[in-house]
Amino acid sequence: MLSLPASVRVYLCTAPADLRKSFDGLSALVQQVFGREPLDGHLFLFLNRRRDRLKILYWDRDGLALWYKRLEVGTFQLPSKDGAERGLELDATQLAMLLGGIDVHSAQRRKRYARAG
């Protein structure tokens, strides 16, 4: 499971991105789509048109870093979006579900025991 500090936000670009882009090209997309600075310390996710490849751009203390995942089978399932937004914000659970191949729409949280107190 991913462990992200509460201060780190996760942004997903819902429009297909040209994943031939690297640090500079994706940094420009961060500014265009989200109006944010890529050096803010947040995670910025980009998918290709087929949604079988994902790049995550983030600032790693002393420089930009890229994380890249290619699915051999299947596609990444996007969370629902409102209207024609080009980007949306995810929480850490949604990010873990996206990376794990879980469909956010059909997933249900089960009741769990909780101590009264």
PDB file of N, CA and C in Angstrom, residues 8-13 43 79 87-96:
ATOM      1  N   VAL A   8       0.777  15.828   0.670  1.00  0.00           N
ATOM      2  CA  VAL A   8       0.942  15.519  -0.756  1.00  0.00           C
ATOM      3  C   VAL A   8      -0.421  15.292  -1.392  1.00  0.00           C
ATOM      4  N   ARG A   9      -0.671  16.022  -2.461  1.00  0.00           N
ATOM      5  CA  ARG A   9      -1.916  15.864  -3.204  1.00  0.00           C
ATOM      6  C   ARG A   9      -1.621  15.112  -4.494  1.00  0.00           C
ATOM      7  N   VAL A  10      -2.651  14.445  -5.017  1.00  0.00           N
ATOM      8  CA  VAL A  10      -2.504  13.630  -6.223  1.00  0.00           C
ATOM      9  C   VAL A  10      -3.434  14.188  -7.284  1.00  0.00           C
ATOM     10  N   TYR A  11      -2.873  14.572  -8.429  1.00  0.00           N
ATOM     11  CA  TYR A  11      -3.650  15.142  -9.528  1.00  0.00           C
ATOM     12  C   TYR A  11      -3.566  14.223 -10.741  1.00  0.00           C
ATOM     13  N   LEU A  12      -4.715  13.941 -11.351  1.00  0.00           N
ATOM     14  CA  LEU A  12      -4.793  13.083 -12.525  1.00  0.00           C
ATOM     15  C   LEU A  12      -5.267  13.894 -13.714  1.00  0.00           C
ATOM     16  N   CYS A  13      -4.490  13.884 -14.783  1.00  0.00           N
ATOM     17  CA  CYS A  13      -4.890  14.531 -16.034  1.00  0.00           C
ATOM     18  C   CYS A  13      -5.801  13.551 -16.767  1.00  0.00           C
ATOM     19  N   LEU A  43       1.953  14.824  -6.585  1.00  0.00           N
ATOM     20  CA  LEU A  43       2.054  13.826  -7.646  1.00  0.00           C
ATOM     21  C   LEU A  43       1.143  14.225  -8.796  1.00  0.00           C
ATOM     22  N   PRO A  79     -11.337   7.219 -12.379  1.00  0.00           N
ATOM     23  CA  PRO A  79     -12.459   7.577 -11.518  1.00  0.00           C
ATOM     24  C   PRO A  79     -13.411   8.483 -12.290  1.00  0.00           C
ATOM     25  N   GLY A  87      -8.648  17.692 -15.564  1.00  0.00           N
ATOM     26  CA  GLY A  87      -7.887  17.138 -14.459  1.00  0.00           C
ATOM     27  C   GLY A  87      -8.737  17.029 -13.215  1.00  0.00           C
ATOM     28  N   LEU A  88      -8.390  16.084 -12.364  1.00  0.00           N
ATOM     29  CA  LEU A  88      -9.101  15.958 -11.099  1.00  0.00           C
ATOM     30  C   LEU A  88      -8.136  15.515 -10.023  1.00  0.00           C
ATOM     31  N   GLU A  89      -8.571  15.695  -8.781  1.00  0.00           N
ATOM     32  CA  GLU A  89      -7.731  15.353  -7.644  1.00  0.00           C
ATOM     33  C   GLU A  89      -8.177  14.015  -7.072  1.00  0.00           C
ATOM     34  N   LEU A  90      -7.206  13.170  -6.763  1.00  0.00           N
ATOM     35  CA  LEU A  90      -7.469  11.864  -6.169  1.00  0.00           C
ATOM     36  C   LEU A  90      -6.961  11.851  -4.736  1.00  0.00           C
ATOM     37  N   ASP A  91      -7.509  10.940  -3.937  1.00  0.00           N
ATOM     38  CA  ASP A  91      -6.912  10.719  -2.624  1.00  0.00           C
ATOM     39  C   ASP A  91      -5.987   9.501  -2.723  1.00  0.00           C
ATOM     40  N   ALA A  92      -5.262   9.212  -1.657  1.00  0.00           N
ATOM     41  CA  ALA A  92      -4.279   8.125  -1.689  1.00  0.00           C
ATOM     42  C   ALA A  92      -4.940   6.776  -1.953  1.00  0.00           C
ATOM     43  N   THR A  93      -6.152   6.575  -1.439  1.00  0.00           N
ATOM     44  CA  THR A  93      -6.865   5.316  -1.662  1.00  0.00           C
ATOM     45  C   THR A  93      -7.220   5.149  -3.127  1.00  0.00           C
ATOM     46  N   GLN A  94      -7.712   6.208  -3.751  1.00  0.00           N
ATOM     47  CA  GLN A  94      -8.051   6.139  -5.172  1.00  0.00           C
ATOM     48  C   GLN A  94      -6.809   5.883  -6.020  1.00  0.00           C
ATOM     49  N   LEU A  95      -5.684   6.478  -5.646  1.00  0.00           N
ATOM     50  CA  LEU A  95      -4.435   6.237  -6.365  1.00  0.00           C
ATOM     51  C   LEU A  95      -4.034   4.769  -6.255  1.00  0.00           C
ATOM     52  N   ALA A  96      -4.101   4.217  -5.049  1.00  0.00           N
ATOM     53  CA  ALA A  96      -3.751   2.809  -4.857  1.00  0.00           C
ATOM     54  C   ALA A  96      -4.680   1.904  -5.659  1.00  0.00           C
TER      55      ALA A  96
END
